[in-house]
Short mmCIF file of N, CA and C in Angstrom, two decimals:
data_model
loop_
_atom_site.label_atom_id
_atom_site.label_comp_id
_atom_site.label_asym_id
_atom_site.label_seq_id
_atom_site.Cartn_x
_atom_site.Cartn_y
_atom_site.Cartn_z
N PHE P 1 0.82 -1.20 0.00
CA PHE P 1 0.00 0.00 0.00
C PHE P 1 0.87 1.26 0.00
N LEU P 2 1.91 1.27 0.80
CA LEU P 2 2.76 2.45 0.93
C LEU P 2 3.35 2.89 -0.40
N THR P 3 3.85 1.97 -1.17
CA THR P 3 4.58 2.30 -2.40
C THR P 3 3.73 2.26 -3.66
N GLN P 4 2.56 1.66 -3.60
CA GLN P 4 1.70 1.46 -4.78
C GLN P 4 2.33 0.49 -5.79
N LEU P 5 3.33 -0.26 -5.35
CA LEU P 5 3.94 -1.27 -6.20
C LEU P 5 3.23 -2.60 -6.01
N TYR P 6 3.45 -3.51 -6.95
CA TYR P 6 2.89 -4.85 -6.82
C TYR P 6 3.55 -5.57 -5.65
N THR P 7 2.90 -6.63 -5.19
CA THR P 7 3.45 -7.44 -4.10
C THR P 7 4.49 -8.42 -4.65
N ARG P 8 5.26 -8.93 -3.74
CA ARG P 8 6.27 -9.94 -4.10
C ARG P 8 5.59 -11.17 -4.71
N ARG P 9 4.48 -11.56 -4.15
CA ARG P 9 3.74 -12.74 -4.64
C ARG P 9 3.29 -12.53 -6.10
N TYR P 10 2.76 -11.35 -6.39
CA TYR P 10 2.33 -11.06 -7.76
C TYR P 10 3.53 -11.11 -8.71
N LEU P 11 4.63 -10.58 -8.27
CA LEU P 11 5.85 -10.60 -9.08
C LEU P 11 6.28 -12.04 -9.37
N GLU P 12 6.32 -12.86 -8.35
CA GLU P 12 6.71 -14.26 -8.52
C GLU P 12 5.77 -14.99 -9.48
N ASP P 13 4.47 -14.76 -9.33
CA ASP P 13 3.49 -15.40 -10.21
C ASP P 13 3.68 -14.94 -11.66
N THR P 14 3.95 -13.65 -11.84
CA THR P 14 4.16 -13.10 -13.18
C THR P 14 5.38 -13.73 -13.84
N ILE P 15 6.45 -13.85 -13.09
CA ILE P 15 7.67 -14.46 -13.63
C ILE P 15 7.43 -15.91 -14.01
N GLU P 16 6.78 -16.65 -13.12
CA GLU P 16 6.52 -18.06 -13.38
C GLU P 16 5.66 -18.24 -14.63
N GLU P 17 4.61 -17.42 -14.76
CA GLU P 17 3.76 -17.48 -15.95
C GLU P 17 4.56 -17.18 -17.21
N HIS P 18 5.39 -16.15 -17.13
CA HIS P 18 6.16 -15.76 -18.32
C HIS P 18 7.23 -16.79 -18.67
N GLN P 19 7.80 -17.44 -17.67
CA GLN P 19 8.77 -18.50 -17.95
C GLN P 19 8.12 -19.67 -18.68
N ASN P 20 6.83 -19.85 -18.47
CA ASN P 20 6.10 -20.92 -19.16
C ASN P 20 5.68 -20.55 -20.57
N SER P 21 5.56 -19.25 -20.84
CA SER P 21 5.03 -18.83 -22.14
C SER P 21 5.99 -17.99 -22.97
N GLY P 22 6.98 -17.38 -22.36
CA GLY P 22 7.86 -16.46 -23.06
C GLY P 22 9.16 -17.09 -23.52
N GLN P 23 10.03 -16.23 -24.03
CA GLN P 23 11.34 -16.67 -24.53
C GLN P 23 12.50 -16.21 -23.65
N ILE P 24 12.43 -14.98 -23.16
CA ILE P 24 13.46 -14.42 -22.29
C ILE P 24 12.83 -13.46 -21.29
N GLY P 25 13.55 -13.17 -20.24
CA GLY P 25 13.10 -12.19 -19.25
C GLY P 25 14.24 -11.83 -18.31
N THR P 26 14.13 -10.65 -17.70
CA THR P 26 15.16 -10.20 -16.77
C THR P 26 14.55 -9.73 -15.47
N LEU P 27 15.31 -9.91 -14.41
CA LEU P 27 14.91 -9.48 -13.08
C LEU P 27 15.93 -8.48 -12.57
N LEU P 28 15.45 -7.35 -12.11
CA LEU P 28 16.29 -6.32 -11.51
C LEU P 28 15.94 -6.26 -10.03
N LEU P 29 16.92 -6.46 -9.18
CA LEU P 29 16.70 -6.41 -7.74
C LEU P 29 17.46 -5.21 -7.18
N PHE P 30 16.71 -4.24 -6.63
CA PHE P 30 17.28 -3.00 -6.11
C PHE P 30 17.28 -3.01 -4.59
N ASP P 31 18.29 -2.37 -4.02
CA ASP P 31 18.35 -2.17 -2.59
C ASP P 31 18.76 -0.72 -2.34
N ILE P 32 18.03 -0.04 -1.46
CA ILE P 32 18.37 1.34 -1.13
C ILE P 32 19.62 1.31 -0.26
N ASP P 33 20.65 2.01 -0.73
CA ASP P 33 21.92 2.04 0.00
C ASP P 33 21.77 2.81 1.31
N ASP P 34 22.28 2.22 2.38
CA ASP P 34 22.33 2.87 3.70
C ASP P 34 20.96 3.37 4.16
N PHE P 35 19.92 2.58 3.91
CA PHE P 35 18.56 3.00 4.27
C PHE P 35 18.40 3.16 5.78
N LYS P 36 19.07 2.33 6.54
CA LYS P 36 18.99 2.44 8.00
C LYS P 36 19.48 3.81 8.46
N ARG P 37 20.49 4.32 7.79
CA ARG P 37 21.02 5.64 8.12
C ARG P 37 19.96 6.74 7.87
N VAL P 38 19.18 6.58 6.81
CA VAL P 38 18.11 7.54 6.53
C VAL P 38 17.10 7.52 7.67
N ASN P 39 16.66 6.32 8.07
CA ASN P 39 15.69 6.21 9.16
C ASN P 39 16.26 6.75 10.48
N ASP P 40 17.53 6.42 10.75
CA ASP P 40 18.15 6.87 12.00
C ASP P 40 18.34 8.38 12.04
N ARG P 41 18.70 8.95 10.92
CA ARG P 41 19.00 10.39 10.87
C ARG P 41 17.75 11.25 10.75
N PHE P 42 16.81 10.83 9.91
CA PHE P 42 15.66 11.67 9.61
C PHE P 42 14.34 11.16 10.20
N GLY P 43 14.30 9.92 10.61
CA GLY P 43 13.07 9.33 11.14
C GLY P 43 12.39 8.44 10.13
N HIS P 44 11.53 7.56 10.63
CA HIS P 44 10.86 6.58 9.78
C HIS P 44 9.86 7.21 8.82
N HIS P 45 9.30 8.35 9.17
CA HIS P 45 8.37 9.02 8.25
C HIS P 45 9.12 9.48 7.00
N VAL P 46 10.37 9.91 7.15
CA VAL P 46 11.18 10.28 5.98
C VAL P 46 11.59 9.02 5.23
N GLY P 47 11.90 7.95 5.95
CA GLY P 47 12.19 6.67 5.30
C GLY P 47 11.03 6.21 4.44
N ASP P 48 9.81 6.36 4.96
CA ASP P 48 8.62 6.01 4.18
C ASP P 48 8.51 6.90 2.94
N SER P 49 8.81 8.18 3.10
CA SER P 49 8.77 9.11 1.97
C SER P 49 9.79 8.71 0.91
N VAL P 50 10.96 8.31 1.33
CA VAL P 50 12.00 7.86 0.39
C VAL P 50 11.51 6.63 -0.38
N LEU P 51 10.90 5.69 0.32
CA LEU P 51 10.37 4.50 -0.36
C LEU P 51 9.34 4.90 -1.41
N LYS P 52 8.46 5.83 -1.08
CA LYS P 52 7.45 6.30 -2.03
C LYS P 52 8.10 6.97 -3.24
N GLN P 53 9.12 7.78 -3.00
CA GLN P 53 9.81 8.47 -4.08
C GLN P 53 10.49 7.47 -5.03
N VAL P 54 11.16 6.50 -4.45
CA VAL P 54 11.83 5.48 -5.25
C VAL P 54 10.81 4.70 -6.07
N ALA P 55 9.71 4.32 -5.45
CA ALA P 55 8.66 3.58 -6.16
C ALA P 55 8.11 4.40 -7.32
N ARG P 56 7.87 5.69 -7.10
CA ARG P 56 7.33 6.56 -8.16
C ARG P 56 8.30 6.61 -9.34
N ILE P 57 9.57 6.77 -9.06
CA ILE P 57 10.58 6.83 -10.13
C ILE P 57 10.62 5.51 -10.90
N MET P 58 10.59 4.41 -10.18
CA MET P 58 10.61 3.10 -10.83
C MET P 58 9.39 2.94 -11.73
N LEU P 59 8.23 3.29 -11.22
CA LEU P 59 7.00 3.15 -12.01
C LEU P 59 7.02 4.02 -13.25
N GLU P 60 7.54 5.23 -13.13
CA GLU P 60 7.62 6.13 -14.28
C GLU P 60 8.52 5.56 -15.37
N ILE P 61 9.64 4.98 -14.97
CA ILE P 61 10.60 4.48 -15.96
C ILE P 61 10.16 3.13 -16.53
N VAL P 62 9.66 2.26 -15.68
CA VAL P 62 9.25 0.93 -16.14
C VAL P 62 7.97 1.01 -16.96
N GLY P 63 7.01 1.79 -16.50
CA GLY P 63 5.75 1.95 -17.22
C GLY P 63 5.12 0.60 -17.56
N GLU P 64 4.73 0.46 -18.82
CA GLU P 64 4.08 -0.77 -19.29
C GLU P 64 5.09 -1.83 -19.73
N ASN P 65 6.36 -1.54 -19.57
CA ASN P 65 7.41 -2.47 -20.02
C ASN P 65 7.64 -3.64 -19.07
N GLY P 66 7.12 -3.55 -17.86
CA GLY P 66 7.37 -4.61 -16.90
C GLY P 66 6.54 -4.47 -15.65
N VAL P 67 6.98 -5.15 -14.60
CA VAL P 67 6.28 -5.17 -13.32
C VAL P 67 7.25 -4.71 -12.25
N ALA P 68 6.88 -3.65 -11.53
CA ALA P 68 7.67 -3.16 -10.40
C ALA P 68 6.98 -3.61 -9.11
N ALA P 69 7.78 -4.14 -8.18
CA ALA P 69 7.21 -4.70 -6.95
C ALA P 69 8.09 -4.38 -5.75
N ARG P 70 7.47 -4.41 -4.60
CA ARG P 70 8.23 -4.30 -3.35
C ARG P 70 8.66 -5.71 -2.99
N TRP P 71 9.94 -5.91 -2.88
CA TRP P 71 10.47 -7.23 -2.57
C TRP P 71 10.44 -7.46 -1.07
N GLY P 72 10.76 -6.43 -0.31
CA GLY P 72 10.73 -6.52 1.14
C GLY P 72 11.61 -5.44 1.74
N GLY P 73 11.16 -4.82 2.82
CA GLY P 73 11.96 -3.77 3.45
C GLY P 73 12.32 -2.69 2.47
N GLU P 74 13.63 -2.47 2.30
CA GLU P 74 14.10 -1.46 1.35
C GLU P 74 14.54 -2.07 0.03
N GLU P 75 14.11 -3.30 -0.23
CA GLU P 75 14.42 -3.95 -1.50
C GLU P 75 13.20 -3.91 -2.41
N LEU P 76 13.46 -3.55 -3.66
CA LEU P 76 12.40 -3.47 -4.68
C LEU P 76 12.88 -4.24 -5.90
N ALA P 77 11.94 -4.70 -6.69
CA ALA P 77 12.30 -5.51 -7.85
C ALA P 77 11.50 -5.07 -9.07
N VAL P 78 12.11 -5.31 -10.22
CA VAL P 78 11.45 -5.06 -11.51
C VAL P 78 11.64 -6.29 -12.37
N TYR P 79 10.56 -6.76 -12.96
CA TYR P 79 10.66 -7.85 -13.93
C TYR P 79 10.35 -7.27 -15.30
N LEU P 80 11.26 -7.54 -16.25
CA LEU P 80 11.10 -7.06 -17.62
C LEU P 80 10.97 -8.26 -18.55
N PRO P 81 9.75 -8.61 -18.93
CA PRO P 81 9.58 -9.73 -19.86
C PRO P 81 10.10 -9.33 -21.25
N ASP P 82 10.64 -10.29 -21.94
CA ASP P 82 11.07 -10.10 -23.33
C ASP P 82 12.16 -9.05 -23.48
N ARG P 83 12.96 -8.85 -22.45
CA ARG P 83 14.08 -7.89 -22.50
C ARG P 83 15.39 -8.64 -22.28
N THR P 84 16.40 -8.25 -23.04
CA THR P 84 17.72 -8.85 -22.89
C THR P 84 18.40 -8.29 -21.64
N ALA P 85 19.49 -8.92 -21.25
CA ALA P 85 20.25 -8.45 -20.10
C ALA P 85 20.81 -7.05 -20.37
N MET P 86 21.21 -6.78 -21.59
CA MET P 86 21.75 -5.46 -21.93
C MET P 86 20.66 -4.39 -21.82
N GLU P 87 19.46 -4.69 -22.32
CA GLU P 87 18.35 -3.75 -22.19
C GLU P 87 18.00 -3.52 -20.72
N ALA P 88 18.02 -4.58 -19.93
CA ALA P 88 17.72 -4.47 -18.51
C ALA P 88 18.77 -3.61 -17.81
N HIS P 89 20.01 -3.76 -18.21
CA HIS P 89 21.10 -2.97 -17.64
C HIS P 89 20.84 -1.47 -17.88
N GLU P 90 20.37 -1.14 -19.08
CA GLU P 90 20.05 0.26 -19.41
C GLU P 90 18.89 0.76 -18.54
N PHE P 91 17.84 -0.05 -18.38
CA PHE P 91 16.72 0.32 -17.52
C PHE P 91 17.22 0.55 -16.09
N ALA P 92 18.03 -0.37 -15.59
CA ALA P 92 18.52 -0.30 -14.21
C ALA P 92 19.35 0.95 -13.99
N ASN P 93 20.22 1.27 -14.92
CA ASN P 93 21.05 2.46 -14.78
C ASN P 93 20.22 3.74 -14.84
N ARG P 94 19.22 3.74 -15.68
CA ARG P 94 18.34 4.91 -15.75
C ARG P 94 17.60 5.11 -14.42
N ILE P 95 17.08 4.01 -13.87
CA ILE P 95 16.41 4.07 -12.58
C ILE P 95 17.39 4.55 -11.50
N ARG P 96 18.57 3.95 -11.46
CA ARG P 96 19.59 4.30 -10.46
C ARG P 96 19.95 5.78 -10.54
N LYS P 97 20.21 6.28 -11.73
CA LYS P 97 20.60 7.69 -11.89
C LYS P 97 19.46 8.63 -11.50
N ASN P 98 18.24 8.32 -11.93
CA ASN P 98 17.11 9.19 -11.60
C ASN P 98 16.85 9.22 -10.10
N ILE P 99 17.01 8.09 -9.44
CA ILE P 99 16.81 8.04 -7.99
C ILE P 99 17.80 8.96 -7.29
N SER P 100 19.05 8.92 -7.70
CA SER P 100 20.06 9.76 -7.03
C SER P 100 19.82 11.25 -7.28
N LEU P 101 19.16 11.58 -8.39
CA LEU P 101 18.90 12.98 -8.73
C LEU P 101 17.57 13.51 -8.20
N GLU P 102 16.58 12.62 -8.00
CA GLU P 102 15.22 13.06 -7.74
C GLU P 102 14.69 12.77 -6.34
N THR P 103 15.50 12.24 -5.45
CA THR P 103 15.01 11.93 -4.10
C THR P 103 15.46 13.00 -3.11
N GLU P 104 14.63 13.19 -2.09
CA GLU P 104 14.94 14.15 -1.03
C GLU P 104 14.56 13.53 0.30
N PRO P 105 15.52 13.25 1.16
CA PRO P 105 16.95 13.46 0.97
C PRO P 105 17.50 12.57 -0.14
N ALA P 106 18.58 13.03 -0.76
CA ALA P 106 19.17 12.28 -1.87
C ALA P 106 19.71 10.94 -1.36
N ILE P 107 19.33 9.88 -2.08
CA ILE P 107 19.82 8.54 -1.73
C ILE P 107 20.32 7.87 -3.01
N THR P 108 20.96 6.74 -2.83
CA THR P 108 21.40 5.94 -3.97
C THR P 108 20.86 4.53 -3.81
N VAL P 109 20.88 3.80 -4.91
CA VAL P 109 20.47 2.39 -4.89
C VAL P 109 21.53 1.56 -5.60
N SER P 110 21.58 0.31 -5.23
CA SER P 110 22.40 -0.67 -5.93
C SER P 110 21.45 -1.67 -6.57
N CYS P 111 21.91 -2.31 -7.65
CA CYS P 111 21.03 -3.22 -8.39
C CYS P 111 21.78 -4.44 -8.87
N GLY P 112 21.14 -5.59 -8.75
CA GLY P 112 21.63 -6.83 -9.33
C GLY P 112 20.65 -7.31 -10.38
N ILE P 113 21.19 -7.80 -11.50
CA ILE P 113 20.35 -8.24 -12.62
C ILE P 113 20.62 -9.70 -12.91
N SER P 114 19.54 -10.44 -13.13
CA SER P 114 19.66 -11.81 -13.63
C SER P 114 18.67 -11.99 -14.78
N TYR P 115 18.90 -12.99 -15.59
CA TYR P 115 18.00 -13.22 -16.71
C TYR P 115 17.88 -14.70 -17.00
N TRP P 116 16.86 -15.02 -17.76
CA TRP P 116 16.64 -16.41 -18.16
C TRP P 116 16.34 -16.44 -19.65
N GLU P 117 16.59 -17.60 -20.23
CA GLU P 117 16.26 -17.84 -21.64
C GLU P 117 15.57 -19.19 -21.74
N LYS P 118 14.60 -19.25 -22.65
CA LYS P 118 13.89 -20.51 -22.87
C LYS P 118 14.89 -21.58 -23.33
N GLY P 119 14.66 -22.79 -22.89
CA GLY P 119 15.52 -23.90 -23.29
C GLY P 119 16.53 -24.29 -22.22
N TYR P 120 16.70 -23.42 -21.22
CA TYR P 120 17.59 -23.74 -20.11
C TYR P 120 16.74 -24.14 -18.91
N ASN P 121 17.22 -25.07 -18.15
CA ASN P 121 16.52 -25.51 -16.96
C ASN P 121 16.67 -24.44 -15.88
N ASP P 122 15.70 -23.55 -15.79
CA ASP P 122 15.78 -22.42 -14.87
C ASP P 122 14.47 -22.31 -14.10
N SER P 123 14.51 -21.59 -13.01
CA SER P 123 13.30 -21.38 -12.19
C SER P 123 13.33 -19.95 -11.66
N LYS P 124 12.18 -19.52 -11.17
CA LYS P 124 12.13 -18.17 -10.59
C LYS P 124 13.02 -18.10 -9.35
N GLU P 125 13.13 -19.20 -8.61
CA GLU P 125 13.99 -19.21 -7.43
C GLU P 125 15.46 -18.99 -7.81
N LYS P 126 15.90 -19.67 -8.86
CA LYS P 126 17.29 -19.49 -9.33
C LYS P 126 17.50 -18.07 -9.85
N LEU P 127 16.50 -17.55 -10.52
CA LEU P 127 16.56 -16.19 -11.04
C LEU P 127 16.77 -15.19 -9.89
N PHE P 128 16.00 -15.35 -8.82
CA PHE P 128 16.13 -14.47 -7.66
C PHE P 128 17.48 -14.64 -6.97
N LEU P 129 17.94 -15.86 -6.84
CA LEU P 129 19.24 -16.10 -6.21
C LEU P 129 20.37 -15.44 -6.99
N ARG P 130 20.32 -15.52 -8.32
CA ARG P 130 21.37 -14.90 -9.13
C ARG P 130 21.29 -13.38 -9.06
N ALA P 131 20.08 -12.83 -9.06
CA ALA P 131 19.93 -11.37 -8.93
C ALA P 131 20.44 -10.91 -7.57
N ASP P 132 20.15 -11.69 -6.53
CA ASP P 132 20.61 -11.35 -5.19
C ASP P 132 22.14 -11.39 -5.11
N GLN P 133 22.75 -12.37 -5.76
CA GLN P 133 24.21 -12.45 -5.78
C GLN P 133 24.80 -11.26 -6.53
N ALA P 134 24.20 -10.88 -7.64
CA ALA P 134 24.67 -9.72 -8.40
C ALA P 134 24.50 -8.45 -7.58
N LEU P 135 23.40 -8.35 -6.82
CA LEU P 135 23.19 -7.20 -5.94
C LEU P 135 24.28 -7.15 -4.87
N TYR P 136 24.60 -8.28 -4.31
CA TYR P 136 25.68 -8.36 -3.32
C TYR P 136 26.99 -7.86 -3.93
N GLU P 137 27.26 -8.25 -5.17
CA GLU P 137 28.47 -7.79 -5.87
C GLU P 137 28.46 -6.28 -6.05
N ALA P 138 27.30 -5.72 -6.38
CA ALA P 138 27.18 -4.27 -6.55
C ALA P 138 27.45 -3.55 -5.23
N LYS P 139 26.90 -4.07 -4.15
CA LYS P 139 27.13 -3.48 -2.83
C LYS P 139 28.59 -3.58 -2.43
N SER P 140 29.19 -4.73 -2.66
CA SER P 140 30.58 -4.96 -2.29
C SER P 140 31.54 -4.10 -3.10
N ALA P 141 31.14 -3.74 -4.30
CA ALA P 141 32.00 -2.93 -5.18
C ALA P 141 31.90 -1.43 -4.87
N GLY P 142 31.08 -1.06 -3.89
CA GLY P 142 31.02 0.34 -3.50
C GLY P 142 29.65 0.97 -3.52
N LYS P 143 28.60 0.22 -3.81
CA LYS P 143 27.22 0.71 -3.84
C LYS P 143 27.00 1.66 -5.01
N ASP P 144 25.76 2.11 -5.17
CA ASP P 144 25.36 3.04 -6.24
C ASP P 144 25.84 2.55 -7.61
N ARG P 145 25.58 1.27 -7.87
CA ARG P 145 25.98 0.70 -9.16
C ARG P 145 25.08 -0.49 -9.52
N VAL P 146 25.21 -0.92 -10.76
CA VAL P 146 24.43 -2.03 -11.29
C VAL P 146 25.40 -3.14 -11.65
N ARG P 147 25.04 -4.37 -11.29
CA ARG P 147 25.84 -5.53 -11.67
C ARG P 147 24.93 -6.55 -12.31
N ASN P 148 25.39 -7.08 -13.43
CA ASN P 148 24.69 -8.14 -14.14
C ASN P 148 25.27 -9.46 -13.68
N GLU P 149 24.43 -10.48 -13.55
CA GLU P 149 24.91 -11.77 -13.07
C GLU P 149 26.05 -12.32 -13.89
N ARG P 150 26.09 -12.05 -15.17
CA ARG P 150 27.14 -12.58 -16.03
C ARG P 150 28.39 -11.72 -16.04
N LEU P 151 28.28 -10.50 -15.48
CA LEU P 151 29.40 -9.57 -15.52
C LEU P 151 30.03 -9.34 -14.15
N CYS P 152 29.57 -10.08 -13.14
CA CYS P 152 30.07 -9.86 -11.77
C CYS P 152 31.55 -10.15 -11.65
#
C-alpha cells in the first residue's frame, strides 16, 4: 500500500507465468543504499517518503514495459519480460541515476540483474538467487551501481 507497487507474490506469479510462455526475461533487484542511516538520521516518516519516491521513479521508468514490486523492506524488484540483459542494464542504470537525482533526501540504490532464456533448466527461485548475488556484488564494489549476473 505504501509504495503502490505490486506485491512480491504477484511478481513471482508473473515471472513463473512468463517463464512458461515467453522466450526471455530479466529481473532487476534493487536495494536502497544505507537505508537504516536515513531512518536513524531523519526518522521513519522520511524513510517512508523515500520509499514512495523510489517507487514513483521506478513506475515512471518501467511503465508498461514490466512489473515493479516491493520485494521486502528497502528492496524493490522489476521484472522485464522479453528484454535482454543489456536492455535491462540500461533500464537499471536509468532508474539508479534518476533516484540519485530526484530523491529528497538524496539517496542511492544498488542493483543486481539476472536473466533467463527458454531452453535452459531455470526457475524463478534461481533467477532471484542470481539477482541477489549480483546485488551483493554491486554493494561490495562500493554501492550506487548495477551488476549483471554474467558480468560480476
